XYZ file of C-alpha atoms in Angstrom:
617
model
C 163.876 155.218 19.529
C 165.422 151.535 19.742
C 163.045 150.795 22.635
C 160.163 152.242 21.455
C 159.937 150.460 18.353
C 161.676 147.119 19.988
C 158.509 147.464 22.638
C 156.047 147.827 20.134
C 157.738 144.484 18.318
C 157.436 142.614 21.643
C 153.284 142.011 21.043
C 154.158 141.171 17.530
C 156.947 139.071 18.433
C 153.940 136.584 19.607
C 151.580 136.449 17.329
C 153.962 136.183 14.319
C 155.472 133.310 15.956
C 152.566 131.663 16.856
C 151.289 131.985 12.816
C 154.756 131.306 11.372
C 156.880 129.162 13.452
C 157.479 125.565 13.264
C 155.109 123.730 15.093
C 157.224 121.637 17.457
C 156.592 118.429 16.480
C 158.649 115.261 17.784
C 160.981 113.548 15.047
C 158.423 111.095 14.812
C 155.585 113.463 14.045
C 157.796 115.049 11.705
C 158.826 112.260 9.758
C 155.232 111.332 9.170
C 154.130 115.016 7.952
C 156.781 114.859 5.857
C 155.693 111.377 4.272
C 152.214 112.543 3.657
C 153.510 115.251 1.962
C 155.288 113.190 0.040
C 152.613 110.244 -0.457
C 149.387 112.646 -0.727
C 150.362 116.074 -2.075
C 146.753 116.620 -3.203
C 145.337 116.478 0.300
C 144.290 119.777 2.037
C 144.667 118.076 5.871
C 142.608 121.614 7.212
C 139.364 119.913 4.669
C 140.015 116.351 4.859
C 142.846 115.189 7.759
C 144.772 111.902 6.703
C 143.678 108.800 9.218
C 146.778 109.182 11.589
C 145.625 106.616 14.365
C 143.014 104.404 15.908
C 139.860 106.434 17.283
C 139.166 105.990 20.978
C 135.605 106.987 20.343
C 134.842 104.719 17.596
C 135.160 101.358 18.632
C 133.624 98.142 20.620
C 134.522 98.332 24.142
C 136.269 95.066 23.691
C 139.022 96.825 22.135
C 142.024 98.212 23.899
C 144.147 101.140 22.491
C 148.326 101.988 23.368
C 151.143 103.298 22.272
C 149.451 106.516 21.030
C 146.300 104.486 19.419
C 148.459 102.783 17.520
C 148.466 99.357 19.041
C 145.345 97.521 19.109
C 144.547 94.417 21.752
C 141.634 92.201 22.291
C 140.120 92.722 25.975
C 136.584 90.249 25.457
C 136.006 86.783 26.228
C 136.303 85.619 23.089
C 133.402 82.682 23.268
C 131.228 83.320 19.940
C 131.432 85.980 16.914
C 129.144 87.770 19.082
C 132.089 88.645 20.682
C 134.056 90.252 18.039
C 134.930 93.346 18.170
C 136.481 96.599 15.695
C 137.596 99.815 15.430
C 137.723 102.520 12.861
C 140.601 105.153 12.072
C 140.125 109.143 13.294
C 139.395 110.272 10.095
C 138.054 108.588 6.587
C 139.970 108.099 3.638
C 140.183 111.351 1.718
C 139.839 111.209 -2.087
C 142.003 113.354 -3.124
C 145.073 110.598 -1.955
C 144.109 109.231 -5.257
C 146.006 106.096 -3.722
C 145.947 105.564 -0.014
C 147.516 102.890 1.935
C 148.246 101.196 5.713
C 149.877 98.456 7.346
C 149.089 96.428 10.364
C 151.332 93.860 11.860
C 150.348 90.818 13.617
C 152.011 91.223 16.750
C 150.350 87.983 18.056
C 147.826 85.961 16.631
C 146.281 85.200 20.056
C 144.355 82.299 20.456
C 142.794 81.417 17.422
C 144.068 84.799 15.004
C 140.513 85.403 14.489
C 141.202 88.927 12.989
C 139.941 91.099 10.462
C 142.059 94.062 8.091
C 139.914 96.496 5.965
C 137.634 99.471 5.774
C 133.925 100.365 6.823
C 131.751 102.944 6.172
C 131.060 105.503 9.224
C 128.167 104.192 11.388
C 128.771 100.271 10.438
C 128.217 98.316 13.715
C 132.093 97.513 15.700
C 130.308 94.502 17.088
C 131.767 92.790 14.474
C 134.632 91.382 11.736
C 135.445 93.683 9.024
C 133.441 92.751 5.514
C 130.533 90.885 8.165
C 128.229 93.512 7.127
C 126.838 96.526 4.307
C 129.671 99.175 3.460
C 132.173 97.034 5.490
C 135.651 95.126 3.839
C 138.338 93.122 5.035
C 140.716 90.476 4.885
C 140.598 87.899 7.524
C 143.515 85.861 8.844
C 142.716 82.892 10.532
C 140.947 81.497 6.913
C 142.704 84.078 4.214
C 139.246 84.744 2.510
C 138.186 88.429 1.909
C 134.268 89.658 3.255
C 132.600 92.514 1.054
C 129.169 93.162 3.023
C 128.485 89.506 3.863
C 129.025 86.871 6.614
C 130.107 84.322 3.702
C 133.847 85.263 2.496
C 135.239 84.406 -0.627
C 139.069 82.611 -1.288
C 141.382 85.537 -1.335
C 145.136 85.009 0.274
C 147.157 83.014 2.493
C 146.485 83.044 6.002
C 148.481 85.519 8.141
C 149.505 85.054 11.837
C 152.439 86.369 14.145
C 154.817 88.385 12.535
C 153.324 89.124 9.474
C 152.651 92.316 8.204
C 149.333 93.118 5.794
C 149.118 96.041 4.108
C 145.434 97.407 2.593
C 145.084 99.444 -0.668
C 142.850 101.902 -1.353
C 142.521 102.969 -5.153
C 140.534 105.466 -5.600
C 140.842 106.347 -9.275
C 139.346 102.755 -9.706
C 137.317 102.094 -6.708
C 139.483 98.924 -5.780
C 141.119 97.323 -3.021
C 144.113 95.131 -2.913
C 146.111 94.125 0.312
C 149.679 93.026 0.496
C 152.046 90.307 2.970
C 154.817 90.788 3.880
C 155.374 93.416 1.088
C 154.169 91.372 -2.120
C 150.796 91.885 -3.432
C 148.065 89.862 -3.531
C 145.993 91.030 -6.227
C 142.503 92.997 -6.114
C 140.079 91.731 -3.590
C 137.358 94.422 -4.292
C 136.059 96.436 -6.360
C 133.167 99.383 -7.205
C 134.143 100.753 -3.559
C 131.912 103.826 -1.984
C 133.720 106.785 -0.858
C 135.072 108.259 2.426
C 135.727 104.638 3.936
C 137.749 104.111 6.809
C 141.005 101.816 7.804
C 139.422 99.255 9.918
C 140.670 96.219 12.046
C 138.633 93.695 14.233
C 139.743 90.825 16.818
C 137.690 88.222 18.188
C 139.747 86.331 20.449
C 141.760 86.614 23.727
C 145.714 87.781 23.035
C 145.102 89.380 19.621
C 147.334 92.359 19.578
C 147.824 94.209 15.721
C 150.252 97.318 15.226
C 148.646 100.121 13.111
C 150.985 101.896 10.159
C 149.318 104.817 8.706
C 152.565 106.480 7.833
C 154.647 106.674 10.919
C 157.544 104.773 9.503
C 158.131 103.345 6.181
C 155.754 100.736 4.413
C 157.320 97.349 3.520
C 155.443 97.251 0.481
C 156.894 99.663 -2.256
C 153.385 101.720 -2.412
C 155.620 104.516 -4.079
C 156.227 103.027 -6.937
C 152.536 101.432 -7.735
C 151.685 105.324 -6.899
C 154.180 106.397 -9.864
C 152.484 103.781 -12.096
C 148.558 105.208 -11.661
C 150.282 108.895 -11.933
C 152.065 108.006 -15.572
C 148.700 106.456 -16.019
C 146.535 109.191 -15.295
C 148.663 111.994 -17.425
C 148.813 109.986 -20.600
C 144.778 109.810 -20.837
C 145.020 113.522 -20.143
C 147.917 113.866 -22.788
C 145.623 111.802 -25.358
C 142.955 113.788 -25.306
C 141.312 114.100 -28.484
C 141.441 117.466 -29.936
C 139.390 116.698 -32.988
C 138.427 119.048 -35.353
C 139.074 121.684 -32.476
C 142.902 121.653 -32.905
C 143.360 124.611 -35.079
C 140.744 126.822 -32.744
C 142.514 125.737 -29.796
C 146.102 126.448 -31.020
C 144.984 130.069 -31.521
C 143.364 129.983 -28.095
C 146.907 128.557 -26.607
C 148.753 131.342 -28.645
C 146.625 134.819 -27.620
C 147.231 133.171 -23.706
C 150.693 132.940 -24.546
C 150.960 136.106 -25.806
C 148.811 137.804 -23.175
C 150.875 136.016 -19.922
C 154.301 137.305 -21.906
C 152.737 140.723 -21.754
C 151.562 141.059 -18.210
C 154.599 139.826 -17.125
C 156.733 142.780 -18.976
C 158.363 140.325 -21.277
C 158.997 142.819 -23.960
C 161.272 141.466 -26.299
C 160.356 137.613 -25.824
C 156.279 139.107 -26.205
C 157.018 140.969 -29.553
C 159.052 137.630 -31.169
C 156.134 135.682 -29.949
C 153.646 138.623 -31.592
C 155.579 138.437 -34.835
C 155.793 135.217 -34.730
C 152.162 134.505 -34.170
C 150.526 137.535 -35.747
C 149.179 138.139 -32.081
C 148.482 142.148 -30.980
C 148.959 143.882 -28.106
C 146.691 145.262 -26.045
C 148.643 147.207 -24.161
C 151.315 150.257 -25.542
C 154.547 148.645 -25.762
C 155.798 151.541 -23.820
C 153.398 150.944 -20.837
C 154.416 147.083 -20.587
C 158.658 148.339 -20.579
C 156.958 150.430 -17.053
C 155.656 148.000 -15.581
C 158.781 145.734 -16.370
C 160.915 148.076 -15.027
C 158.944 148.520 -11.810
C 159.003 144.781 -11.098
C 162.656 144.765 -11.745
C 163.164 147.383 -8.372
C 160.600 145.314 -6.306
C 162.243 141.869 -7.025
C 165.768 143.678 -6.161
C 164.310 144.802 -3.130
C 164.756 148.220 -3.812
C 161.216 148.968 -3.071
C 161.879 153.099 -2.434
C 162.610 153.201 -5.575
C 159.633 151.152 -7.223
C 157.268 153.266 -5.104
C 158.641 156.352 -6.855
C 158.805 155.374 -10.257
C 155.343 154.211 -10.121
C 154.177 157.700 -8.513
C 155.711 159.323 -11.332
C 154.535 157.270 -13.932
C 151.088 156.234 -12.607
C 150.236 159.714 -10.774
C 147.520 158.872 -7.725
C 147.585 155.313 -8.783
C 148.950 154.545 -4.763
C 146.740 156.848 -3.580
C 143.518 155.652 -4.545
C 145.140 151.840 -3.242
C 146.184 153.349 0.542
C 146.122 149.360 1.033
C 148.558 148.628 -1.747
C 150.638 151.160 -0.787
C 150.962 150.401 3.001
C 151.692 146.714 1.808
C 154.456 148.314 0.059
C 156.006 150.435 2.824
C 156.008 147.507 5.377
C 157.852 145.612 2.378
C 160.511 148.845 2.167
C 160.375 148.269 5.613
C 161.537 144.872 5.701
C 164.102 145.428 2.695
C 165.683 148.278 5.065
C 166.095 145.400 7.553
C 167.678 143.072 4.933
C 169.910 146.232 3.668
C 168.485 145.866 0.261
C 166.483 149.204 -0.349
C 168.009 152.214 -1.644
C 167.718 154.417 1.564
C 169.814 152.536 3.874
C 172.673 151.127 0.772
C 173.362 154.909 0.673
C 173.556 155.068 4.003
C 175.898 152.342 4.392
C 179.257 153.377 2.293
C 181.037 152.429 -0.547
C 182.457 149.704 -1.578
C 186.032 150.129 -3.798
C 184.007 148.718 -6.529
C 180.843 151.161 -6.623
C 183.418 153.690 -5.743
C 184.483 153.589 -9.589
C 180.983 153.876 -10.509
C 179.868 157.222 -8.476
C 183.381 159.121 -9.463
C 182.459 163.049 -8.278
C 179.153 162.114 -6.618
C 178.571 164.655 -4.586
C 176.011 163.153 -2.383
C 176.248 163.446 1.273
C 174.670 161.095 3.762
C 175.173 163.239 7.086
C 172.210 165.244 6.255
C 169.559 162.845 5.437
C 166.579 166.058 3.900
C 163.721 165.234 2.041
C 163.736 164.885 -1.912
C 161.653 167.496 -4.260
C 159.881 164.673 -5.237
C 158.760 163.554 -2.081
C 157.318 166.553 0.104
C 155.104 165.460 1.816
C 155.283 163.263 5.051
C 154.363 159.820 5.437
C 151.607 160.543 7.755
C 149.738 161.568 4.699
C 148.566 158.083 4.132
C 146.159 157.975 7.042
C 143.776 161.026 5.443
C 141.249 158.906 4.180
C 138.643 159.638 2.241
C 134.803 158.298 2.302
C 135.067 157.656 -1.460
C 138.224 155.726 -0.864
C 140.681 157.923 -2.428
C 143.955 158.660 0.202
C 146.555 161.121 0.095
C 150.282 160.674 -0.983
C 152.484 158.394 1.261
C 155.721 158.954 0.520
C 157.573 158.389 3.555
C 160.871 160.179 4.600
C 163.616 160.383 1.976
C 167.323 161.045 2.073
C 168.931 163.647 -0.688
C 169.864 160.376 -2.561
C 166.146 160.364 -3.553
C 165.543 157.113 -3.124
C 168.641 155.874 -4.961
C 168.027 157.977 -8.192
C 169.499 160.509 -8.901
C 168.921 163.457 -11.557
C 171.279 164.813 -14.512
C 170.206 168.088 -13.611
C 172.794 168.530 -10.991
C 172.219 167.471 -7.497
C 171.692 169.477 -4.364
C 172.801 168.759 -0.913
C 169.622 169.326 1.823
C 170.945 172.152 4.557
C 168.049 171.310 6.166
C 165.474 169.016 7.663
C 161.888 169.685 7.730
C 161.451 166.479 9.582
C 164.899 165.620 11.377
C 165.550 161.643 12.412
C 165.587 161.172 16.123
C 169.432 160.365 16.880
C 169.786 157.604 18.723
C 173.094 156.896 21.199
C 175.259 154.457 20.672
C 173.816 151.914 23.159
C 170.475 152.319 22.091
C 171.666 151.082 18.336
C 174.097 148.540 20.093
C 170.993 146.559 21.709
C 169.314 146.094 18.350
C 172.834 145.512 16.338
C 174.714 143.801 19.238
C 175.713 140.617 17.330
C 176.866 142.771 14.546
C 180.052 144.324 13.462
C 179.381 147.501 12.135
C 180.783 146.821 8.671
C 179.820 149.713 5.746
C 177.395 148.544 3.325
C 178.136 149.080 -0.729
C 175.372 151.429 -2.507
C 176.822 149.675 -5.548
C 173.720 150.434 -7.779
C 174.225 152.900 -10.312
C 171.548 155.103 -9.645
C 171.783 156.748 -13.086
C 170.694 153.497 -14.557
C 167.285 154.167 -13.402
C 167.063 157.711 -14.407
C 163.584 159.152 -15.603
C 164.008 162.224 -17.409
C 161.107 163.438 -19.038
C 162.570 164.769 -22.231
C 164.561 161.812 -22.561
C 161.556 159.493 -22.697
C 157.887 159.141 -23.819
C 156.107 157.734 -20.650
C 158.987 156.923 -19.411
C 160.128 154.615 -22.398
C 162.768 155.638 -24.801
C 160.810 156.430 -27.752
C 162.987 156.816 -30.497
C 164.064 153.122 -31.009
C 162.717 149.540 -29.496
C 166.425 149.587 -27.919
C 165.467 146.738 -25.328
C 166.876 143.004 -25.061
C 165.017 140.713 -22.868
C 163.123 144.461 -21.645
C 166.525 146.035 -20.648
C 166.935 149.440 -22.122
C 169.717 150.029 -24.334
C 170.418 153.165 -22.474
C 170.747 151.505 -19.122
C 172.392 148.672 -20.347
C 174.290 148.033 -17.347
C 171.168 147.321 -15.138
C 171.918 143.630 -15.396
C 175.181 143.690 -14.162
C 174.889 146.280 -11.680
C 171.849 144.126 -9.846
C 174.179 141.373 -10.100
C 176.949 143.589 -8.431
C 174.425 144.458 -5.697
C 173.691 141.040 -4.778
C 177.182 139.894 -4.583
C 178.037 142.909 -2.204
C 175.266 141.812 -0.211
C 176.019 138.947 0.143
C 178.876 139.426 2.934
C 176.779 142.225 5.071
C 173.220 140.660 4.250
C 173.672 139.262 7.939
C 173.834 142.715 9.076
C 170.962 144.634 10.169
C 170.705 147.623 7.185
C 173.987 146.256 6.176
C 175.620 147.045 9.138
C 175.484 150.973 9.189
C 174.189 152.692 12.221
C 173.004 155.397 10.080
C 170.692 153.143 8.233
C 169.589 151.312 11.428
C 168.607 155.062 12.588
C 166.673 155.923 9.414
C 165.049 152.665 9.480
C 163.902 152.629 13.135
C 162.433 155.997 12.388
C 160.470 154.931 9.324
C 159.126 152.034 10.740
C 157.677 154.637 14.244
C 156.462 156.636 10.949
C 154.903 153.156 10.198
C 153.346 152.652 12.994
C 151.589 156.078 13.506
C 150.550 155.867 10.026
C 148.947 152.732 11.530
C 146.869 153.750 14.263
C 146.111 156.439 12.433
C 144.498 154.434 8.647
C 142.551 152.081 11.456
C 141.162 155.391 13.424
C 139.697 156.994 9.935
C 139.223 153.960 7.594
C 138.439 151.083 10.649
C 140.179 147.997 11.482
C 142.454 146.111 8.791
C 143.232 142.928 10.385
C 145.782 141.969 7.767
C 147.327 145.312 7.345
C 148.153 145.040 11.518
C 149.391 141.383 11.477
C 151.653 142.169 8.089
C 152.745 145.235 10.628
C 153.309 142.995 13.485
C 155.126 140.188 11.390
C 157.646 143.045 10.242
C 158.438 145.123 13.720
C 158.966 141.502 15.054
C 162.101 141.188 12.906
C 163.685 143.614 15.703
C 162.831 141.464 18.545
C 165.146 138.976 17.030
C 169.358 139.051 17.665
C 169.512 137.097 14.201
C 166.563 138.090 12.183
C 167.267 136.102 9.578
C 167.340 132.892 11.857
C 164.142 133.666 13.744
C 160.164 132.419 13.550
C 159.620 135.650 11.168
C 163.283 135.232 9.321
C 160.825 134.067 6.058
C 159.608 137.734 5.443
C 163.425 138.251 4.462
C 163.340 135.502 2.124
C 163.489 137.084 -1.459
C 160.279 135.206 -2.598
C 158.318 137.428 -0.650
C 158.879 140.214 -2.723
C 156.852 137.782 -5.364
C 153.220 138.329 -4.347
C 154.491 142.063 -3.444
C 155.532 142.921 -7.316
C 152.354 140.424 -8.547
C 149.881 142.880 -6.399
C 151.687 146.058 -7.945
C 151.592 144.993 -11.413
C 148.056 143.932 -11.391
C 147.036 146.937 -9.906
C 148.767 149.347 -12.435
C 146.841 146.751 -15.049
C 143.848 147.580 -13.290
C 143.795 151.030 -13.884
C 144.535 150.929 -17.429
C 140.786 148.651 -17.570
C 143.035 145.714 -18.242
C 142.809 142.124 -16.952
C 144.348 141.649 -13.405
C 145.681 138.394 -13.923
C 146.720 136.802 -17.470
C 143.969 134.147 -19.149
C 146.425 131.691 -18.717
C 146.929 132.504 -14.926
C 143.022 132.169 -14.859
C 142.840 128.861 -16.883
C 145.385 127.325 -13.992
C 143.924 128.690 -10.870
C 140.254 127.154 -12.723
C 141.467 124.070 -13.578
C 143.182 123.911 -9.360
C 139.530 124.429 -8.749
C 138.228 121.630 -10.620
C 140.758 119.345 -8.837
C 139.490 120.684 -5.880
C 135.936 119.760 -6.720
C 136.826 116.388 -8.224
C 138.123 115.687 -4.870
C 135.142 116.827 -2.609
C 133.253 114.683 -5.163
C 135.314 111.475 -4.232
C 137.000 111.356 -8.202
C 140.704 109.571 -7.215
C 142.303 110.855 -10.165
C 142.454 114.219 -9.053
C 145.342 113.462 -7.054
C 147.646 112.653 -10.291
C 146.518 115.683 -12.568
C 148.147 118.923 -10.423
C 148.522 121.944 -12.306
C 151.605 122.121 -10.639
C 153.221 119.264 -12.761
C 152.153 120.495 -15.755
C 153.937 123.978 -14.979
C 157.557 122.600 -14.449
């Protein structure tokens, strides 16, 4: 079973590393991502790429390129300005920098330091200076006077030569220029620029040679801090905004989003204060908002066995009629049985002393892994699809621990198997596990906590009192605690594969073969699901891997990825109840993102210094 499921993960093992892994970029490249991150977090590189070097295309032939385009020389004769000669960067400016900037240093003036530092517009003739002609900029050295679009330059600066390094400015919230020595500004030199210019340079004469900095090491002049200045700028004319006369129907606005974000969330207590508070009403039962809370609660523990059968029982053929949804949640059980998180493999993986206090007379046994009442029917169910979209129950293969809840009815130990796990011989486990010691994993969860007895509850909500704080039932008070117990017992086995237990590493080998039939078989009747195979692939690769954790697909273990998991489960059960899938206020964000995104294809600087993002933290 080890081999077949380790030779399915050896395709996968490809393409997840191929869409997940580090590119391997050189310390240099590195450093420089990492600066335009930090310098232009607005810019999307896959719409609009920074300018990174000199283009080999775009230039006179009088220019020569080296050192990776960086270096730029003068190759001409040098007789006349007919002579002169320029190139232009790889890519133009992008607005959404909001503030871009470059340096070039002088490594030798040449013969006379006829040179030229700026920007041009694409198709502006490299026969000549920068600033010489329409849509074209720059800064020249041998006189110190600035060009905008004309032959005739203007007093501007000093004069630079060998060993001086100029820096150019591009403001874009303004439509300015100013360029820098030696790390001190020289004050604006342009202004009312178009958009989507280019860094520029020219020489004219014989020995010229100028260094390009677009970001490859750090910028004598202190752009970071004139960067902070236009940001404080730009968010205290978005801060003074007038409200006007609209400040009372806004405020009621900001309050029902408020309210409405608290309540898709499951924030019961905090969204009734707020309600009372605010006079605000619900449109959902309070009841159906404590489900939902309690259902994220399992998926953000990673016990996602158990959050796939709460929600069957509480939203009956809810997972059916989303055979999507609910393979997205399998592969995730999938990958929590690799972490050791979900219920199925903790109870296969011992007892700690300390959950040994809390299970005193269980009389669960793990030998005999059967299948639960609740869940009778096999996982291959999934894959009956039907034209009108509707898909039978998936409920995968379940152990007599019943996904880690157990009933107050009394408990019965399975005798039999209707669909035994293959066993697998001790080398066969060793090859996956064979960095591991085979230390017992803790089932330290209560499993009571998360009891759902009918006549105990109204929808599966206490009915008979409010009895939550912060949306923890009274009755399972201790849910708090215990999840905090889990994660500290995981903590010493969470390098472990299942925790360590060769029983779990058999149940989950066989659920993710289960997986993979279930597979083949949802493409065969309901056609090709490109991201339902690659969010396969990405999982079965975490077997191909000694260290999982460690590896190119090591993220999916990460406990943010059960995030989008529990956001796409909660807006479905919001769904069917004909309520909004995402909150207003969710909405109002991901608009105004938008915007910023628009501002910036429209060439409007200021975008870059107004993220959402800011704003949220």
């Amino acid at each position: 079973a080890a081999a077949a499921v380790v030779a399915v993960t050896a395709t996968a093992t490809t393409t997840a590393t191929a869409a997940h892994g580090e590119a391997a970029f050189n310390p240099q490249e590195k450093e420089l991502a990492d600066r335009f991150r930090r310098l232009y977090p607005a810019v999307d590189e896959r719409e609009t790429p920074l300018p990174r070097c000199w283009s080999p295309k775009d230039k006179y032939s009088y220019i020569g390129l080296s050192q990776n385009n960086l270096r730029v020389h003068y190759k001409g004769h040098g007789k006349t300005p007919k002579d002169a000669a320029s190139v232009r960067a790889t890519f133009p400016i992008p607005a959404a920098c909001g503030i871009y900037y470059f340096e070039a240093k002088i490594v030798s003036k040449g013969r006379d330091g006829y040179m030229g530092i700026g920007l041009s517009a694409q198709g502006v003739n490299m026969n000549r200076l920068p600033g010489w002609d329409k849509h074209s900029y720059g800064y020249h050295g041998d006189d110190g006077h600035s060009f905008c679009s004309s032959g005739t330059g203007q007093p501007y600066g000093p004069t630079f030569t060998t060993g001086d390094v100029i820096g150019c400015c591009v403001n874009m919230i303004n439509n300015t220029c100013f360029y820098t020595k030696n790390g001190h500004s020289l004050g604006i030199a342009f202004t009312d620029l178009p958009p989507n210019l280019y860094p520029t340079v020219g020489l004219q004469t014989p020995g010229e040679v100028i260094d390009a900095n677009f970001g490859q090491h750090p910028f004598v002049f202190d752009i970071e801090d004139y960067m902070r200045e236009w940001r404080t700028k730009t968010q205290t004319q978005i801060e003074r905004f007038p409200a006007g006369d609209r400040e009372g129907e806004w405020q009621t606005m900001i309050q029902k989003m408020v309210s409405t974000y608290l309540v898709h969330h499951g924030y019961c207590a905090t969204a009734e204060a707020f309600a009372r508070s605010t006079g605000q009403a619900f449109q959902e039962e309070l009841a159906s908002i404590k489900n939902r809370q309690r259902i994220q609660k399992l998926v953000l523990a990673g016990r996602m066995g158990e959050a796939i059968e709460t929600t069957q029982q509480l939203y009956p053929g809810l997972l059916e009629r989303k055979s999507n949804l609910l393979f997205m949640l399998k592969v995730r059980q999938f990958i929590e049985m690799v972490n050791g998180t979900d219920s199925e493999v903790r109870c296969l993986g011992g007892r700690s002393p300390k959950s040994q206090d809390s299970y005193p007379g269980s009389p669960r046994a793990f030998n005999s892994p059967g299948m639960s009442p609740s869940h009778g029917s096999n996982i291959h169910t999934l894959a009956a699809c039907k034209g009108n979209g509707a898909h039978s129950h998936f409920t995968g293969y379940e152990n007599n621990c019943s996904n880690g809840i157990i009933s107050n009815k009394g408990h019965q130990s399975s005798s039999h198997n209707k669909h035994p796990v293959s066993c697998l011989s001790t080398p066969e486990l060793n090859s996956i596990n064979a960095t591991r010691s085979q230390q017992s994993n803790s089932c330290s969860k209560d499993n009571n906590d998360m009891d759902m007895e009918t006549e105990h509850y109204t929808n599966g909500v206490d009915a008979s009192s409010n009895g939550f704080l912060n949306g923890s039932v009274k009755r399972v008070h201790d849910v708090d605690e215990n999840d905090a117990e889990m994660e500290i017992d995981l903590t010493q086995s969470r390098r472990q594969l299942c925790g360590g237990s060769q029983a779990a590493i058999e149940r989950m080998i066989h659920f993710g073969r289960e997986l993979q039939t279930v597979s083949e078989q949802l493409r065969r009747e309901c056609g090709k699901n490109t991201l339902n195979k690659k969010m396969l692939q990405d999982a079965f690769s975490l077997l191909a891997y000694s260290d999982p954790w460690n590896s190119p697909v090591g993220y999916q273990l990460d406990v943010v990825q059960r995030e989008p998991v529990c956001s796409a489960l909660n807006s479905a059960i919001l769904e069917s109840h004909n309520l909004p899938k995402q909150p207003p206020l969710a909405l109002a964000i991901g608009q105004a993102s938008k915007c910023l995104e628009l501002m910036a294809r429209l060439g409007i600087g200021s975008c870059a210094f107004a993220t959402a993002e800011e704003y949220l933290h």
